[in-house]
PDB file of C-alpha atoms in Angstrom:
ATOM      1  CA  UNK A  18     128.547  65.541 109.286  1.00  0.00           C
ATOM      2  CA  UNK A  19     126.910  68.855 110.129  1.00  0.00           C
ATOM      3  CA  UNK A  20     123.650  69.887 108.505  1.00  0.00           C
ATOM      4  CA  UNK A  21     122.741  73.552 108.240  1.00  0.00           C
ATOM      5  CA  UNK A  22     119.183  74.879 108.177  1.00  0.00           C
ATOM      6  CA  UNK A  23     118.735  78.260 106.476  1.00  0.00           C
ATOM      7  CA  UNK A  24     115.683  80.341 107.399  1.00  0.00           C
ATOM      8  CA  UNK A  25     114.311  83.224 105.324  1.00  0.00           C
ATOM      9  CA  UNK A  26     110.993  85.096 105.597  1.00  0.00           C
ATOM     10  CA  UNK A  27     108.917  84.664 102.438  1.00  0.00           C
ATOM     11  CA  UNK A  28     105.763  86.624 103.253  1.00  0.00           C
ATOM     12  CA  UNK A  29     104.976  89.432 105.620  1.00  0.00           C
ATOM     13  CA  UNK A  30     101.312  89.542 106.513  1.00  0.00           C
ATOM     14  CA  UNK A  31      99.606  89.269 109.891  1.00  0.00           C
ATOM     15  CA  UNK A  32     102.256  86.656 110.655  1.00  0.00           C
ATOM     16  CA  UNK A  33     105.708  86.128 109.185  1.00  0.00           C
ATOM     17  CA  UNK A  34     106.078  82.890 107.209  1.00  0.00           C
ATOM     18  CA  UNK A  35     109.505  81.320 106.889  1.00  0.00           C
ATOM     19  CA  UNK A  36     111.063  79.241 104.160  1.00  0.00           C
ATOM     20  CA  UNK A  37     113.653  76.802 105.450  1.00  0.00           C
ATOM     21  CA  UNK A  38     116.169  74.702 103.573  1.00  0.00           C
ATOM     22  CA  UNK A  39     118.571  72.032 104.794  1.00  0.00           C
ATOM     23  CA  UNK A  40     122.060  71.820 103.338  1.00  0.00           C
ATOM     24  CA  UNK A  41     125.465  70.378 104.127  1.00  0.00           C
ATOM     25  CA  UNK A  42     127.178  73.199 102.220  1.00  0.00           C
ATOM     26  CA  UNK A  43     128.439  76.432 103.748  1.00  0.00           C
ATOM     27  CA  UNK A  44     126.261  78.463 101.381  1.00  0.00           C
ATOM     28  CA  UNK A  45     122.733  78.234 100.039  1.00  0.00           C
ATOM     29  CA  UNK A  46     120.951  80.112  97.228  1.00  0.00           C
ATOM     30  CA  UNK A  47     117.469  81.319  98.220  1.00  0.00           C
ATOM     31  CA  UNK A  48     115.260  81.826  95.149  1.00  0.00           C
ATOM     32  CA  UNK A  49     111.775  83.156  94.473  1.00  0.00           C
ATOM     33  CA  UNK A  50     112.292  86.405  96.372  1.00  0.00           C
ATOM     34  CA  UNK A  51     110.628  89.718  95.508  1.00  0.00           C
ATOM     35  CA  UNK A  52     112.839  92.344  93.779  1.00  0.00           C
ATOM     36  CA  UNK A  53     114.001  95.444  95.692  1.00  0.00           C
ATOM     37  CA  UNK A  54     113.033  93.921  99.055  1.00  0.00           C
ATOM     38  CA  UNK A  55     114.943  93.680 102.330  1.00  0.00           C
ATOM     39  CA  UNK A  56     115.196  90.153 103.788  1.00  0.00           C
ATOM     40  CA  UNK A  57     116.675  88.711 106.979  1.00  0.00           C
ATOM     41  CA  UNK A  58     118.386  85.339 107.058  1.00  0.00           C
ATOM     42  CA  UNK A  59     119.556  83.092 109.879  1.00  0.00           C
ATOM     43  CA  UNK A  60     121.179  79.653 110.091  1.00  0.00           C
ATOM     44  CA  UNK A  61     121.312  76.849 112.669  1.00  0.00           C
ATOM     45  CA  UNK A  62     123.445  73.732 112.831  1.00  0.00           C
ATOM     46  CA  UNK A  63     122.071  70.225 113.287  1.00  0.00           C
ATOM     47  CA  UNK A  64     124.326  67.365 114.348  1.00  0.00           C
ATOM     48  CA  UNK A  65     122.496  64.122 114.861  1.00  0.00           C
ATOM     49  CA  UNK A  66     119.485  64.934 117.039  1.00  0.00           C
ATOM     50  CA  UNK A  67     121.024  68.072 118.503  1.00  0.00           C
ATOM     51  CA  UNK A  68     120.528  71.559 117.108  1.00  0.00           C
ATOM     52  CA  UNK A  69     122.045  74.918 117.855  1.00  0.00           C
ATOM     53  CA  UNK A  70     120.078  78.092 118.373  1.00  0.00           C
ATOM     54  CA  UNK A  71     119.463  80.289 115.333  1.00  0.00           C
ATOM     55  CA  UNK A  72     122.356  82.542 114.383  1.00  0.00           C
ATOM     56  CA  UNK A  73     122.108  86.295 114.512  1.00  0.00           C
ATOM     57  CA  UNK A  74     120.193  87.541 111.501  1.00  0.00           C
ATOM     58  CA  UNK A  75     121.957  88.899 108.450  1.00  0.00           C
ATOM     59  CA  UNK A  76     120.127  91.294 106.159  1.00  0.00           C
ATOM     60  CA  UNK A  77     120.258  91.527 102.390  1.00  0.00           C
ATOM     61  CA  UNK A  78     118.306  93.440  99.765  1.00  0.00           C
ATOM     62  CA  UNK A  79     117.471  91.983  96.372  1.00  0.00           C
ATOM     63  CA  UNK A  80     118.303  94.090  93.328  1.00  0.00           C
ATOM     64  CA  UNK A  81     115.800  96.259  91.502  1.00  0.00           C
ATOM     65  CA  UNK A  82     114.218  95.102  88.258  1.00  0.00           C
ATOM     66  CA  UNK A  83     111.743  96.453  85.745  1.00  0.00           C
ATOM     67  CA  UNK A  84     108.214  97.068  87.024  1.00  0.00           C
ATOM     68  CA  UNK A  85     106.040  93.958  86.910  1.00  0.00           C
ATOM     69  CA  UNK A  86     102.948  96.007  86.072  1.00  0.00           C
ATOM     70  CA  UNK A  87     102.161  98.968  83.830  1.00  0.00           C
ATOM     71  CA  UNK A  88     101.259 102.499  84.913  1.00  0.00           C
ATOM     72  CA  UNK A  89      97.575 102.616  85.830  1.00  0.00           C
ATOM     73  CA  UNK A  90      94.653 105.028  85.574  1.00  0.00           C
ATOM     74  CA  UNK A  91      95.908 106.664  82.353  1.00  0.00           C
ATOM     75  CA  UNK A  92      93.764 109.663  81.403  1.00  0.00           C
ATOM     76  CA  UNK A  93      94.014 112.318  78.706  1.00  0.00           C
ATOM     77  CA  UNK A  94      92.654 115.838  78.984  1.00  0.00           C
ATOM     78  CA  UNK A  95      92.384 118.337  76.132  1.00  0.00           C
ATOM     79  CA  UNK A  96      93.539 121.837  76.999  1.00  0.00           C
ATOM     80  CA  UNK A  97      90.909 124.480  76.326  1.00  0.00           C
ATOM     81  CA  UNK A  98      92.281 127.421  74.319  1.00  0.00           C
ATOM     82  CA  UNK A  99      95.319 125.294  73.371  1.00  0.00           C
ATOM     83  CA  UNK A 100      94.191 123.158  70.425  1.00  0.00           C
ATOM     84  CA  UNK A 101      97.651 121.595  69.987  1.00  0.00           C
ATOM     85  CA  UNK A 102      97.939 120.395  73.598  1.00  0.00           C
ATOM     86  CA  UNK A 103      96.781 117.301  75.504  1.00  0.00           C
ATOM     87  CA  UNK A 104      97.741 116.455  79.071  1.00  0.00           C
ATOM     88  CA  UNK A 105      98.379 112.783  79.827  1.00  0.00           C
ATOM     89  CA  UNK A 106      98.107 111.708  83.491  1.00  0.00           C
ATOM     90  CA  UNK A 107      98.781 108.336  85.150  1.00  0.00           C
ATOM     91  CA  UNK A 108      99.496 106.641  88.450  1.00  0.00           C
ATOM     92  CA  UNK A 109     102.656 104.610  89.050  1.00  0.00           C
ATOM     93  CA  UNK A 110     102.544 100.824  88.683  1.00  0.00           C
ATOM     94  CA  UNK A 111     101.427  98.879  91.729  1.00  0.00           C
ATOM     95  CA  UNK A 112     104.625  96.764  91.543  1.00  0.00           C
ATOM     96  CA  UNK A 113     107.421  99.243  90.803  1.00  0.00           C
ATOM     97  CA  UNK A 114     110.206  96.817  91.901  1.00  0.00           C
ATOM     98  CA  UNK A 115     112.506  99.771  92.594  1.00  0.00           C
ATOM     99  CA  UNK A 116     112.790 103.493  92.040  1.00  0.00           C
ATOM    100  CA  UNK A 117     111.118 104.718  88.854  1.00  0.00           C
ATOM    101  CA  UNK A 118     113.527 107.100  87.151  1.00  0.00           C
ATOM    102  CA  UNK A 119     111.382 108.118  84.184  1.00  0.00           C
ATOM    103  CA  UNK A 120     108.512 107.294  81.875  1.00  0.00           C
ATOM    104  CA  UNK A 121     108.161 107.248  78.107  1.00  0.00           C
ATOM    105  CA  UNK A 122     104.940 108.265  76.415  1.00  0.00           C
ATOM    106  CA  UNK A 123     103.977 107.473  72.839  1.00  0.00           C
ATOM    107  CA  UNK A 124     101.544 109.523  70.764  1.00  0.00           C
ATOM    108  CA  UNK A 125     100.000 108.185  67.573  1.00  0.00           C
ATOM    109  CA  UNK A 126      97.669 110.083  65.289  1.00  0.00           C
ATOM    110  CA  UNK A 127      94.744 107.786  64.520  1.00  0.00           C
ATOM    111  CA  UNK A 128      93.037 110.125  62.046  1.00  0.00           C
ATOM    112  CA  UNK A 129      92.336 113.771  61.508  1.00  0.00           C
ATOM    113  CA  UNK A 130      88.889 115.323  61.335  1.00  0.00           C
ATOM    114  CA  UNK A 131      89.250 115.848  57.579  1.00  0.00           C
ATOM    115  CA  UNK A 132      89.983 112.099  57.101  1.00  0.00           C
ATOM    116  CA  UNK A 133      86.745 110.967  58.793  1.00  0.00           C
ATOM    117  CA  UNK A 134      84.341 109.276  56.446  1.00  0.00           C
ATOM    118  CA  UNK A 135      80.746 108.321  56.972  1.00  0.00           C
ATOM    119  CA  UNK A 136      80.136 104.702  55.981  1.00  0.00           C
TER     120      UNK A 136
END
């Protein structure tokens, strides 16, 4: 019976680390990958004590998903001479997990100056 070893890179730092899995099937599901990331995969066959060379690599990209972090560095700036205007600024999330196509902002009135009370 042939045994197949699947190799996939799992981290890219100073060195590339590989995750390997042995299977007797002609397919293997690799899990725990980062969204919206390009990966390369290769396979080798083992029969007894003999092994083949690694196959040519095949590339695949995982699908996008929602960002895994919120926008950061949110600031608000009042507009001088425009008392009904505030500018809200932010930086994109550090883990966008794909292309950001839009943002939604919420504005809530906490109180007005006339509603302030001294306790």
